[in-house]
Tab-separated table of N, CA and C in Angstrom:
chain	number	residue	atom	x	y	z
A	15	MET	N	0.843	-1.168	0.000
A	15	MET	CA	0.000	0.000	0.000
A	15	MET	C	0.892	1.235	0.000
A	16	ASN	N	0.690	2.136	-0.931
A	16	ASN	CA	1.461	3.352	-1.012
A	16	ASN	C	0.686	4.442	-0.288
A	17	LEU	N	1.230	4.919	0.810
A	17	LEU	CA	0.543	5.907	1.609
A	17	LEU	C	1.170	7.274	1.413
A	18	ASP	N	0.359	8.276	1.244
A	18	ASP	CA	0.783	9.642	1.027
A	18	ASP	C	1.153	10.283	2.362
A	19	LYS	N	2.408	10.704	2.510
A	19	LYS	CA	2.875	11.317	3.764
A	19	LYS	C	2.084	12.575	4.106
A	20	GLU	N	1.785	13.381	3.094
A	20	GLU	CA	1.045	14.615	3.358
A	20	GLU	C	-0.369	14.327	3.841
A	21	LEU	N	-1.008	13.326	3.236
A	21	LEU	CA	-2.357	12.953	3.650
A	21	LEU	C	-2.355	12.442	5.087
A	22	ILE	N	-1.385	11.603	5.413
A	22	ILE	CA	-1.282	11.087	6.778
A	22	ILE	C	-1.085	12.239	7.750
A	23	GLY	N	-0.181	13.151	7.407
A	23	GLY	CA	0.075	14.301	8.273
A	23	GLY	C	-1.154	15.154	8.488
A	24	ARG	N	-1.878	15.421	7.397
A	24	ARG	CA	-3.103	16.226	7.506
A	24	ARG	C	-4.145	15.549	8.391
A	25	LYS	N	-4.266	14.231	8.247
A	25	LYS	CA	-5.246	13.508	9.063
A	25	LYS	C	-4.865	13.553	10.536
A	26	ILE	N	-3.579	13.363	10.813
A	26	ILE	CA	-3.135	13.426	12.212
A	26	ILE	C	-3.425	14.807	12.781
A	27	ARG	N	-3.073	15.857	12.038
A	27	ARG	CA	-3.306	17.232	12.499
A	27	ARG	C	-4.789	17.481	12.744
A	28	GLN	N	-5.623	17.067	11.787
A	28	GLN	CA	-7.060	17.292	11.907
A	28	GLN	C	-7.623	16.610	13.150
A	29	ILE	N	-7.276	15.348	13.337
A	29	ILE	CA	-7.812	14.595	14.474
A	29	ILE	C	-7.264	15.149	15.781
A	30	ARG	N	-5.971	15.521	15.781
A	30	ARG	CA	-5.364	16.102	16.984
A	30	ARG	C	-6.113	17.363	17.397
A	31	LYS	N	-6.401	18.225	16.418
A	31	LYS	CA	-7.123	19.466	16.711
A	31	LYS	C	-8.540	19.187	17.189
A	32	GLU	N	-9.197	18.181	16.574
A	32	GLU	CA	-10.545	17.806	17.007
A	32	GLU	C	-10.541	17.345	18.464
A	33	ARG	N	-9.423	16.733	18.884
A	33	ARG	CA	-9.302	16.244	20.255
A	33	ARG	C	-8.834	17.339	21.222
A	34	GLY	N	-8.574	18.532	20.685
A	34	GLY	CA	-8.190	19.663	21.525
A	34	GLY	C	-6.760	19.599	22.037
A	35	LEU	N	-5.887	18.913	21.310
A	35	LEU	CA	-4.482	18.804	21.727
A	35	LEU	C	-3.611	19.692	20.859
A	36	SER	N	-2.617	20.302	21.493
A	36	SER	CA	-1.622	21.028	20.708
A	36	SER	C	-0.618	20.017	20.168
A	37	GLN	N	0.142	20.451	19.197
A	37	GLN	CA	1.176	19.585	18.627
A	37	GLN	C	2.176	19.186	19.714
A	38	GLU	N	2.517	20.135	20.560
A	38	GLU	CA	3.463	19.874	21.646
A	38	GLU	C	2.891	18.869	22.651
A	39	GLU	N	1.624	19.004	22.997
A	39	GLU	CA	0.996	18.068	23.937
A	39	GLU	C	1.001	16.645	23.382
A	40	LEU	N	0.638	16.507	22.097
A	40	LEU	CA	0.622	15.179	21.498
A	40	LEU	C	2.027	14.586	21.455
A	41	SER	N	3.000	15.392	21.041
A	41	SER	CA	4.367	14.875	20.959
A	41	SER	C	4.866	14.430	22.330
A	42	GLU	N	4.502	15.159	23.370
A	42	GLU	CA	4.912	14.789	24.728
A	42	GLU	C	4.265	13.460	25.147
A	43	LYS	N	2.995	13.292	24.824
A	43	LYS	CA	2.272	12.075	25.210
A	43	LYS	C	2.792	10.835	24.485
A	44	ILE	N	3.315	11.018	23.261
A	44	ILE	CA	3.802	9.852	22.519
A	44	ILE	C	5.324	9.743	22.561
A	45	ASP	N	5.945	10.642	23.323
A	45	ASP	CA	7.375	10.590	23.595
A	45	ASP	C	8.244	10.781	22.346
A	46	ILE	N	7.893	11.809	21.554
A	46	ILE	CA	8.759	12.230	20.449
A	46	ILE	C	8.939	13.745	20.580
A	47	SER	N	9.892	14.292	19.881
A	47	SER	CA	10.127	15.734	19.966
A	47	SER	C	9.030	16.485	19.215
A	48	PRO	N	8.723	17.695	19.669
A	48	PRO	CA	7.751	18.510	18.935
A	48	PRO	C	8.188	18.731	17.483
A	49	ARG	N	9.487	18.832	17.262
A	49	ARG	CA	9.992	19.020	15.902
A	49	ARG	C	9.668	17.820	15.013
A	50	HIS	N	9.837	16.597	15.570
A	50	HIS	CA	9.516	15.391	14.801
A	50	HIS	C	8.017	15.322	14.520
A	51	MET	N	7.205	15.703	15.514
A	51	MET	CA	5.753	15.723	15.322
A	51	MET	C	5.401	16.683	14.193
A	52	CYS	N	6.080	17.812	14.151
A	52	CYS	CA	5.852	18.799	13.095
A	52	CYS	C	6.191	18.219	11.721
A	53	THR	N	7.307	17.488	11.622
A	53	THR	CA	7.679	16.911	10.326
A	53	THR	C	6.672	15.864	9.868
A	54	ILE	N	6.089	15.138	10.820
A	54	ILE	CA	5.052	14.148	10.478
A	54	ILE	C	3.803	14.863	9.972
A	55	GLU	N	3.343	15.863	10.723
A	55	GLU	CA	2.120	16.570	10.342
A	55	GLU	C	2.281	17.363	9.046
A	56	ASN	N	3.493	17.806	8.762
A	56	ASN	CA	3.734	18.551	7.518
A	56	ASN	C	3.956	17.628	6.329
A	57	GLY	N	3.948	16.318	6.557
A	57	GLY	CA	4.102	15.368	5.468
A	57	GLY	C	5.529	15.182	5.010
A	58	ASN	N	6.485	15.535	5.872
A	58	ASN	CA	7.891	15.389	5.506
A	58	ASN	C	8.483	14.061	5.955
A	59	SER	N	7.770	13.331	6.803
A	59	SER	CA	8.233	11.999	7.206
A	59	SER	C	7.043	11.170	7.675
A	60	TYR	N	7.218	9.856	7.581
A	60	TYR	CA	6.225	8.928	8.114
A	60	TYR	C	6.530	8.682	9.580
A	61	PRO	N	5.496	8.503	10.401
A	61	PRO	CA	5.779	8.045	11.763
A	61	PRO	C	6.181	6.574	11.713
A	62	SER	N	7.035	6.153	12.648
A	62	SER	CA	7.336	4.728	12.754
A	62	SER	C	6.051	4.015	13.147
A	63	MET	N	6.021	2.712	12.985
A	63	MET	CA	4.810	1.969	13.349
A	63	MET	C	4.531	2.147	14.838
A	64	GLU	N	5.567	2.103	15.664
A	64	GLU	CA	5.390	2.285	17.109
A	64	GLU	C	4.795	3.666	17.412
A	65	THR	N	5.327	4.688	16.765
A	65	THR	CA	4.823	6.049	16.969
A	65	THR	C	3.395	6.165	16.460
A	66	PHE	N	3.129	5.553	15.316
A	66	PHE	CA	1.785	5.623	14.764
A	66	PHE	C	0.775	4.960	15.686
A	67	ILE	N	1.138	3.837	16.271
A	67	ILE	CA	0.241	3.155	17.213
A	67	ILE	C	-0.021	4.049	18.422
A	68	LYS	N	1.027	4.692	18.926
A	68	LYS	CA	0.863	5.607	20.064
A	68	LYS	C	-0.055	6.768	19.693
A	69	ILE	N	0.142	7.335	18.502
A	69	ILE	CA	-0.712	8.430	18.046
A	69	ILE	C	-2.163	7.968	17.995
A	70	SER	N	-2.391	6.801	17.434
A	70	SER	CA	-3.756	6.261	17.331
A	70	SER	C	-4.372	6.056	18.703
A	71	GLU	N	-3.568	5.561	19.648
A	71	GLU	CA	-4.089	5.334	21.002
A	71	GLU	C	-4.425	6.652	21.693
A	72	ILE	N	-3.516	7.628	21.612
A	72	ILE	CA	-3.744	8.908	22.275
A	72	ILE	C	-4.930	9.644	21.646
A	73	LEU	N	-5.033	9.582	20.333
A	73	LEU	CA	-6.136	10.264	19.652
A	73	LEU	C	-7.423	9.436	19.667
A	74	ASP	N	-7.332	8.224	20.216
A	74	ASP	CA	-8.484	7.337	20.356
A	74	ASP	C	-9.171	7.089	19.013
A	75	ILE	N	-8.356	6.626	18.057
A	75	ILE	CA	-8.894	6.302	16.742
A	75	ILE	C	-8.334	4.965	16.294
A	76	ASP	N	-9.194	4.127	15.756
A	76	ASP	CA	-8.791	2.824	15.247
A	76	ASP	C	-7.944	3.025	13.990
A	77	ILE	N	-6.842	2.326	13.894
A	77	ILE	CA	-5.949	2.475	12.744
A	77	ILE	C	-6.691	2.213	11.434
A	78	ASN	N	-7.582	1.232	11.412
A	78	ASN	CA	-8.350	0.954	10.195
A	78	ASN	C	-9.171	2.161	9.759
A	79	GLU	N	-9.764	2.848	10.715
A	79	GLU	CA	-10.538	4.045	10.386
A	79	GLU	C	-9.619	5.147	9.889
A	80	PHE	N	-8.446	5.265	10.502
A	80	PHE	CA	-7.509	6.304	10.125
A	80	PHE	C	-7.117	6.185	8.662
A	81	PHE	N	-6.871	4.970	8.210
A	81	PHE	CA	-6.474	4.752	6.833
A	81	PHE	C	-7.659	4.454	5.920
A	82	ASN	N	-8.855	4.614	6.447
A	82	ASN	CA	-10.065	4.360	5.656
A	82	ASN	C	-10.062	2.958	5.063
A	83	LEU	N	-9.610	1.972	5.845
A	83	LEU	CA	-9.576	0.605	5.362
A	83	LEU	C	-10.906	-0.103	5.550
A	84	THR	N	-11.768	0.486	6.356
A	84	THR	CA	-13.076	-0.125	6.528
A	84	THR	C	-13.926	0.198	5.315
A	85	PRO	N	-14.727	-0.737	4.881
A	85	PRO	CA	-15.502	-0.534	3.652
A	85	PRO	C	-16.645	0.455	3.851
A	86	GLN	N	-17.076	1.041	2.755
A	86	GLN	CA	-18.270	1.872	2.772
A	86	GLN	C	-19.464	0.957	3.064
A	87	LYS	N	-20.471	1.493	3.724
A	87	LYS	CA	-21.631	0.685	4.086
A	87	LYS	C	-22.330	0.100	2.860
A	88	ASN	N	-22.310	0.817	1.759
A	88	ASN	CA	-23.019	0.356	0.563
A	88	ASN	C	-22.136	-0.481	-0.358
A	89	ASP	N	-20.954	-0.816	0.073
A	89	ASP	CA	-20.023	-1.559	-0.770
A	89	ASP	C	-19.946	-3.007	-0.272
A	90	THR	N	-20.899	-3.813	-0.686
A	90	THR	CA	-21.029	-5.182	-0.196
A	90	THR	C	-19.825	-6.046	-0.507
A	91	LEU	N	-19.332	-5.996	-1.721
A	91	LEU	CA	-18.200	-6.838	-2.101
A	91	LEU	C	-16.968	-6.513	-1.255
A	92	ARG	N	-16.641	-5.240	-1.133
A	92	ARG	CA	-15.498	-4.850	-0.295
A	92	ARG	C	-15.737	-5.255	1.157
A	93	GLY	N	-16.969	-5.135	1.610
A	93	GLY	CA	-17.299	-5.541	2.979
A	93	GLY	C	-17.087	-7.024	3.194
A	94	ASP	N	-17.502	-7.817	2.224
A	94	ASP	CA	-17.304	-9.268	2.313
A	94	ASP	C	-15.816	-9.607	2.350
A	95	ILE	N	-15.052	-8.956	1.473
A	95	ILE	CA	-13.606	-9.203	1.432
A	95	ILE	C	-12.963	-8.767	2.745
A	96	TYR	N	-13.343	-7.609	3.223
A	96	TYR	CA	-12.811	-7.099	4.486
A	96	TYR	C	-13.073	-8.097	5.621
A	97	ASN	N	-14.281	-8.618	5.698
A	97	ASN	CA	-14.622	-9.583	6.747
A	97	ASN	C	-13.800	-10.869	6.625
A	98	LEU	N	-13.583	-11.322	5.407
A	98	LEU	CA	-12.764	-12.518	5.198
A	98	LEU	C	-11.315	-12.276	5.629
A	99	ILE	N	-10.793	-11.110	5.310
A	99	ILE	CA	-9.418	-10.779	5.689
A	99	ILE	C	-9.272	-10.745	7.209
A	100	GLN	N	-10.274	-10.240	7.888
A	100	GLN	CA	-10.205	-10.131	9.349
A	100	GLN	C	-10.049	-11.489	10.037
A	101	THR	N	-10.516	-12.539	9.393
A	101	THR	CA	-10.448	-13.863	10.014
A	101	THR	C	-9.372	-14.749	9.382
A	102	SER	N	-8.542	-14.159	8.525
A	102	SER	CA	-7.498	-14.933	7.842
A	102	SER	C	-6.255	-15.065	8.703
A	103	SER	N	-5.560	-16.174	8.520
A	103	SER	CA	-4.284	-16.388	9.215
A	103	SER	C	-3.206	-15.565	8.527
A	104	ILE	N	-2.061	-15.457	9.155
A	104	ILE	CA	-0.927	-14.734	8.569
A	104	ILE	C	-0.534	-15.373	7.237
A	105	GLN	N	-0.507	-16.684	7.195
A	105	GLN	CA	-0.153	-17.392	5.963
A	105	GLN	C	-1.160	-17.052	4.851
A	106	GLU	N	-2.435	-17.047	5.194
A	106	GLU	CA	-3.460	-16.706	4.212
A	106	GLU	C	-3.335	-15.247	3.768
A	107	LEU	N	-3.002	-14.352	4.700
A	107	LEU	CA	-2.826	-12.946	4.351
A	107	LEU	C	-1.675	-12.752	3.366
A	108	HIS	N	-0.588	-13.500	3.559
A	108	HIS	CA	0.537	-13.434	2.618
A	108	HIS	C	0.096	-13.909	1.228
A	109	LEU	N	-0.680	-14.961	1.189
A	109	LEU	CA	-1.186	-15.477	-0.084
A	109	LEU	C	-2.110	-14.450	-0.755
A	110	ILE	N	-2.996	-13.863	0.018
A	110	ILE	CA	-3.901	-12.837	-0.504
A	110	ILE	C	-3.105	-11.668	-1.079
A	111	LYS	N	-2.108	-11.228	-0.348
A	111	LYS	CA	-1.245	-10.134	-0.810
A	111	LYS	C	-0.577	-10.491	-2.127
A	112	ASP	N	-0.043	-11.712	-2.217
A	112	ASP	CA	0.629	-12.156	-3.442
A	112	ASP	C	-0.347	-12.201	-4.619
A	113	ILE	N	-1.548	-12.662	-4.368
A	113	ILE	CA	-2.560	-12.747	-5.431
A	113	ILE	C	-2.927	-11.356	-5.930
A	114	ILE	N	-3.191	-10.436	-5.009
A	114	ILE	CA	-3.554	-9.076	-5.404
A	114	ILE	C	-2.396	-8.406	-6.134
A	115	SER	N	-1.177	-8.598	-5.649
A	115	SER	CA	-0.004	-8.021	-6.311
A	115	SER	C	0.138	-8.553	-7.734
A	116	ALA	N	-0.071	-9.855	-7.904
A	116	ALA	CA	0.030	-10.463	-9.236
A	116	ALA	C	-1.048	-9.909	-10.168
A	117	ILE	N	-2.246	-9.744	-9.670
A	117	ILE	CA	-3.339	-9.195	-10.479
A	117	ILE	C	-3.003	-7.765	-10.896
A	118	GLN	N	-2.533	-6.957	-9.963
A	118	GLN	CA	-2.218	-5.573	-10.277
A	118	GLN	C	-1.040	-5.472	-11.233
A	119	LYS	N	-0.049	-6.321	-11.055
A	119	LYS	CA	1.114	-6.329	-11.955
A	119	LYS	C	0.667	-6.714	-13.362
A	120	ASN	N	-0.165	-7.716	-13.468
A	120	ASN	CA	-0.683	-8.184	-14.749
A	120	ASN	C	-1.502	-7.095	-15.435
A	121	ARG	N	-2.281	-6.373	-14.638
A	121	ARG	CA	-3.124	-5.301	-15.179
A	121	ARG	C	-2.249	-4.195	-15.778
A	122	LYS	N	-1.112	-3.888	-15.119
A	122	LYS	CA	-0.205	-2.852	-15.619
A	122	LYS	C	0.480	-3.278	-16.904
A	123	ILE	N	0.788	-4.585	-17.021
A	123	ILE	CA	1.449	-5.110	-18.209
A	123	ILE	C	0.475	-5.161	-19.377
A	124	GLY	N	-0.717	-5.638	-19.082
A	124	GLY	CA	-1.710	-5.851	-20.123
A	124	GLY	C	-2.428	-4.630	-20.461
């Protein structure tokens, strides 16, 4: 999945402001420098997975919602796939990833 740093930063900033936290307060709660928090929100760097999890916990938002990975209510097929993925083993997830990658690669070639 190719994630846009600027989009991630904007979402973090928006949610942080909705929660009434300053950039400095959030950075203190997740134990990073205010400067690093600024670079994340400005889209100049990705947060590490550990930092991202902390941000999600402090802002009280599910990571799936943050990345809009949950399906639209009216999108039955995506909903069915999403539900199947939720109950898949790691081995099955690797297979699913390989299948989707192969389909997308084939689509680009063809």
